[in-house]
Short mmCIF file of C-alpha atoms in Angstrom, two decimals:
data_model
loop_
_atom_site.label_atom_id
_atom_site.label_comp_id
_atom_site.label_asym_id
_atom_site.label_seq_id
_atom_site.Cartn_x
_atom_site.Cartn_y
_atom_site.Cartn_z
CA MET A 1 -10.81 7.19 4.73
CA LEU A 2 -7.45 7.14 3.06
CA GLU A 3 -7.38 7.12 -0.81
CA LEU A 4 -4.53 5.63 -2.68
CA ARG A 5 -4.15 6.59 -6.31
CA THR A 6 -2.03 4.27 -8.50
CA PHE A 7 -3.21 5.34 -11.97
CA GLY A 8 -1.40 8.53 -13.26
CA GLY A 9 1.20 8.47 -10.52
CA LEU A 10 1.27 7.30 -6.95
CA SER A 11 -0.27 9.47 -4.28
CA ILE A 12 -2.11 9.09 -0.96
CA LYS A 13 -4.81 11.37 0.45
CA ASP A 14 -6.53 11.51 3.81
CA GLY A 15 -10.01 12.92 3.47
CA GLY A 16 -9.09 14.59 0.22
CA ALA A 17 -5.94 16.31 1.61
CA PRO A 18 -2.52 15.10 0.49
CA VAL A 19 -0.51 13.13 3.07
CA THR A 20 2.93 14.45 3.88
CA GLY A 21 6.00 13.00 5.47
CA ALA A 22 7.78 9.66 5.03
CA ALA A 23 4.52 8.07 3.79
CA THR A 24 4.97 9.90 0.48
CA GLN A 25 8.53 8.67 -0.13
CA ARG A 26 9.03 6.55 -3.28
CA LYS A 27 9.59 3.17 -1.56
CA THR A 28 6.80 3.71 0.90
CA LEU A 29 4.31 4.59 -1.87
CA ALA A 30 5.59 1.53 -3.83
CA LEU A 31 4.83 -0.60 -0.76
CA LEU A 32 1.32 0.69 -0.73
CA ALA A 33 0.87 0.06 -4.47
CA LEU A 34 2.23 -3.54 -4.19
CA LEU A 35 -0.24 -4.14 -1.37
CA ALA A 36 -3.09 -2.63 -3.32
CA ALA A 37 -2.23 -4.86 -6.28
CA ALA A 38 -2.10 -7.92 -4.09
CA GLY A 39 -5.64 -7.29 -2.86
CA LYS A 40 -7.06 -9.20 0.08
CA ASN A 41 -4.44 -11.96 -0.18
CA GLY A 42 -1.63 -9.56 0.65
CA LEU A 43 2.06 -10.29 0.13
CA SER A 44 4.60 -12.04 2.34
CA ARG A 45 7.21 -9.84 3.93
CA ASP A 46 9.88 -11.74 2.04
CA LYS A 47 8.29 -10.93 -1.31
CA LEU A 48 7.87 -7.28 -0.41
CA ILE A 49 11.53 -7.12 0.54
CA ALA A 50 12.52 -8.82 -2.71
CA TYR A 51 10.49 -6.33 -4.71
CA LEU A 52 11.52 -3.10 -2.88
CA TRP A 53 15.10 -3.78 -1.74
CA PRO A 54 16.42 -6.63 -3.93
CA GLU A 55 20.07 -5.86 -3.24
CA THR A 56 19.85 -6.07 0.52
CA ASP A 57 20.44 -9.02 2.80
CA THR A 58 17.41 -10.46 4.64
CA GLU A 59 18.05 -8.84 8.02
CA HIS A 60 18.58 -5.34 6.57
CA GLY A 61 15.55 -5.80 4.25
CA ARG A 62 13.34 -6.70 7.21
CA ASN A 63 14.56 -3.61 9.02
CA LEU A 64 13.79 -1.40 6.03
CA LEU A 65 10.29 -2.95 5.65
CA ASN A 66 9.60 -2.44 9.38
CA GLN A 67 10.69 1.20 9.13
CA ALA A 68 8.43 1.72 6.07
CA CYS A 69 5.48 0.16 7.91
CA TYR A 70 6.06 2.24 10.91
CA ALA A 71 6.32 5.45 8.81
CA LEU A 72 3.05 4.54 7.11
CA ARG A 73 1.17 4.02 10.36
CA ARG A 74 2.62 7.15 11.84
CA ASP A 75 2.12 9.48 8.90
CA LEU A 76 -1.22 8.10 7.88
CA ARG A 77 -2.35 8.26 11.50
CA GLU A 78 -3.98 4.89 11.11
CA ARG A 79 -2.48 2.03 13.12
CA GLU A 80 -4.78 -0.39 11.34
CA ALA A 81 -3.92 0.75 7.75
CA LEU A 82 -1.87 -2.41 7.27
CA LEU A 83 -3.07 -5.81 8.45
CA GLY A 84 -1.20 -9.08 9.00
CA THR A 85 2.06 -10.21 10.43
CA SER A 86 3.82 -12.58 7.95
CA GLU A 87 1.51 -11.62 5.09
CA LEU A 88 0.75 -7.89 4.84
CA ARG A 89 -2.33 -6.40 3.19
CA LEU A 90 -4.15 -3.12 3.18
CA ASN A 91 -7.14 -2.73 5.51
CA PRO A 92 -10.14 -2.12 3.13
CA ASN A 93 -11.98 -0.38 5.99
CA VAL A 94 -9.19 2.25 6.17
CA VAL A 95 -7.52 2.45 2.72
CA ARG A 96 -9.40 2.67 -0.59
CA SER A 97 -7.55 2.47 -3.89
CA ASP A 98 -8.36 3.29 -7.48
CA LEU A 99 -6.87 -0.07 -8.49
CA GLU A 100 -9.39 -1.89 -6.25
CA ALA A 101 -12.29 0.16 -7.69
CA PHE A 102 -11.05 -0.59 -11.22
CA GLU A 103 -10.85 -4.33 -10.60
CA ALA A 104 -14.31 -4.38 -8.97
CA ALA A 105 -15.78 -2.52 -11.98
CA LEU A 106 -14.22 -5.02 -14.32
CA GLN A 107 -15.63 -7.98 -12.30
CA ARG A 108 -19.09 -6.44 -12.47
CA GLY A 109 -18.69 -5.97 -16.20
CA ASP A 110 -19.04 -2.26 -15.84
CA ALA A 111 -16.61 -1.05 -18.48
CA GLU A 112 -17.74 2.54 -18.21
CA ALA A 113 -16.90 2.71 -14.49
CA ALA A 114 -13.63 0.95 -15.08
#
């Protein structure tokens, strides 16, 4: 199980060991954080491009997003870490995030766990 930490700095671990490679680059981690914040609804590719590469044209932005998704799948060694085609989201069976756990605790009314 992959663990994404968003509180106290962005990081990703695989079975407790830090992930290395392109998956730990700033924009790639930001992509993971955006998808974690979006939850099960995910975000459209166009929104992700607008958030991560606002200065680029659409074609170049799509290329950058595709490269980031490829790097994640390769470095995380999980082809199914990202789900969707036009709307991307994290696969909850593969990636767990502290943000997701925090929101679930708040919904349960468990302030101590949050």
